[in-house]
């Protein structure tokens, strides 16, 4: 065996043990959280009780946790957030506009970002943390790609597949992040054809069913028709993808300013390091492939904590209340079930045997002694404080989460005035707005990583079909080499919240009535389908603004039936 080959084998063995030690350290720290998280997942799914072998007691569940979580997820993701790409230099203004349209018109629908944001938000609210991963896939071909292959990829990553540096207090502080996936050998060979065939099946994972595995959307078993070592016959292995900030360096001799040699440390991985291993085989050990030098992960928190990078979700706070509600409801059901089958009381001289008395509907019983006692004893009602406590627990849930009746679309009892309802809606948004900020921070990071992939990998000859401000589609290329400084991503605050969208529309109507905005501003605020075409037809027909009567209020369009003119329209 050649010396160089021996050195490579030894280096691979060292790299594998290094990644394995990082994984075991992170797993040990995460195991303390995983047990609780699995319980939170069961609560969200409605599995609130342990098995009841006797079946003597009712195990009632009204899953308020599910209702609250799904309401919050809907509020956070109903609207597409307003994402703005801004240039770092005036010369990059046009490039920023094109990049923004690529993200919003091409990548956002093509990658189905909304559904992945929903899963990330749900994971954050249930488990405390949700993750997305932004990479470049040389084989990906999106709808509307106009024949080009290779594109930005965004995947939702299951919480159970991520392992964080146990010394970190947040994802941003982590020195390394490991994405651990159980993959079929066929998929490993397809992704890493050079070393993938060397990976042997791991018995610890090969006997698992697909339902037992936490596979990301990117992993789809590829069945080989040739058989042999890559056939997908249940053989699997754990793949550890370790992204780390590696400070390894080597000392090099360079000439100093005085023309004398000096020893200077050179970092081996200035952008970071990526090591991918599977069952003893090092598949990849190289620099971070992305020029931005960042981890390709986007995270969202439910509630930030100081002592753990895994943070905290809603379910952790709601669990005690939900369990008490379950107990009370079970008592209600047991009482209804048992008390409807009330007790019979009869005297000995009633002349009817006890075993002849049944619960049959319409049953008629004949007693021999009319003076004998033969009757059903009416049940005692449940104490009123049971129901008072039940209602109080529901209010406690609303207080903890900030999800009240009005947030869920129900009008509070006794409130009818529109202004009062509007003020209550504004007050009820305080807690959900805080979660919306966490979502917007994640979207901003997501957009930044997507832009980074666009700048690094899109070639100048690539053409995109984009939508202009007038609603018409046009074809445009993007040449990253023309960038002078760079691009940043801004997310408009509150733009992802559906409730804010409704309030903006109501405010736009009031501004329109007061003459503060024109018809174009009103239509844009309404989000009315085909609004651009409507404005074009109105301009073409010169019907935007009939002559205002003397003394009329400019912009009193809805009140008076007139429509204020668009900027630049002829009188």
Coordinates of C-alpha atoms in Angstrom, one line a residue, residues 98-99 101-103 106-108 111 135-138 140 142 144-145 148-153 450-464 466 476-482:
X98 CA -34.1 41.5 -10.4
X99 CA -33.0 39.4 -7.4
X101 CA -38.3 39.2 -8.3
X102 CA -36.3 35.9 -8.6
X103 CA -36.9 35.2 -5.0
X106 CA -39.6 32.1 -9.1
X107 CA -38.1 30.5 -6.0
X108 CA -41.0 31.2 -3.5
X111 CA -39.9 25.6 -3.7
X135 CA -28.4 24.4 -0.1
X136 CA -27.6 24.2 -3.8
X137 CA -28.7 21.1 -5.7
X138 CA -27.0 20.5 -9.0
X140 CA -32.9 20.2 -9.1
X142 CA -37.9 23.7 -10.7
X144 CA -40.6 27.5 -14.6
X145 CA -36.8 27.0 -14.7
X148 CA -32.1 25.0 -16.6
X149 CA -30.9 22.3 -14.2
X150 CA -29.4 23.0 -10.8
X151 CA -31.1 25.4 -8.3
X152 CA -31.4 26.7 -4.8
X153 CA -33.0 24.1 -2.5
X450 CA -31.2 32.2 -0.9
X451 CA -29.5 35.4 -2.2
X452 CA -26.1 34.0 -1.4
X453 CA -26.8 30.9 -3.4
X454 CA -28.2 33.0 -6.3
X455 CA -25.1 35.1 -6.4
X456 CA -22.7 32.2 -6.1
X457 CA -24.3 29.7 -8.5
X458 CA -26.5 31.4 -11.1
X459 CA -24.6 32.0 -14.3
X460 CA -25.0 35.1 -16.5
X461 CA -26.6 33.2 -19.4
X462 CA -29.4 31.9 -17.2
X463 CA -32.8 33.6 -17.9
X464 CA -35.9 33.8 -15.6
X466 CA -40.5 37.3 -13.9
X476 CA -34.5 38.7 -17.4
X477 CA -31.0 37.4 -16.7
X478 CA -29.0 37.9 -13.5
X479 CA -25.3 38.5 -13.6
X480 CA -23.7 38.4 -10.1
X481 CA -20.4 39.6 -11.6
X482 CA -21.9 43.1 -12.1

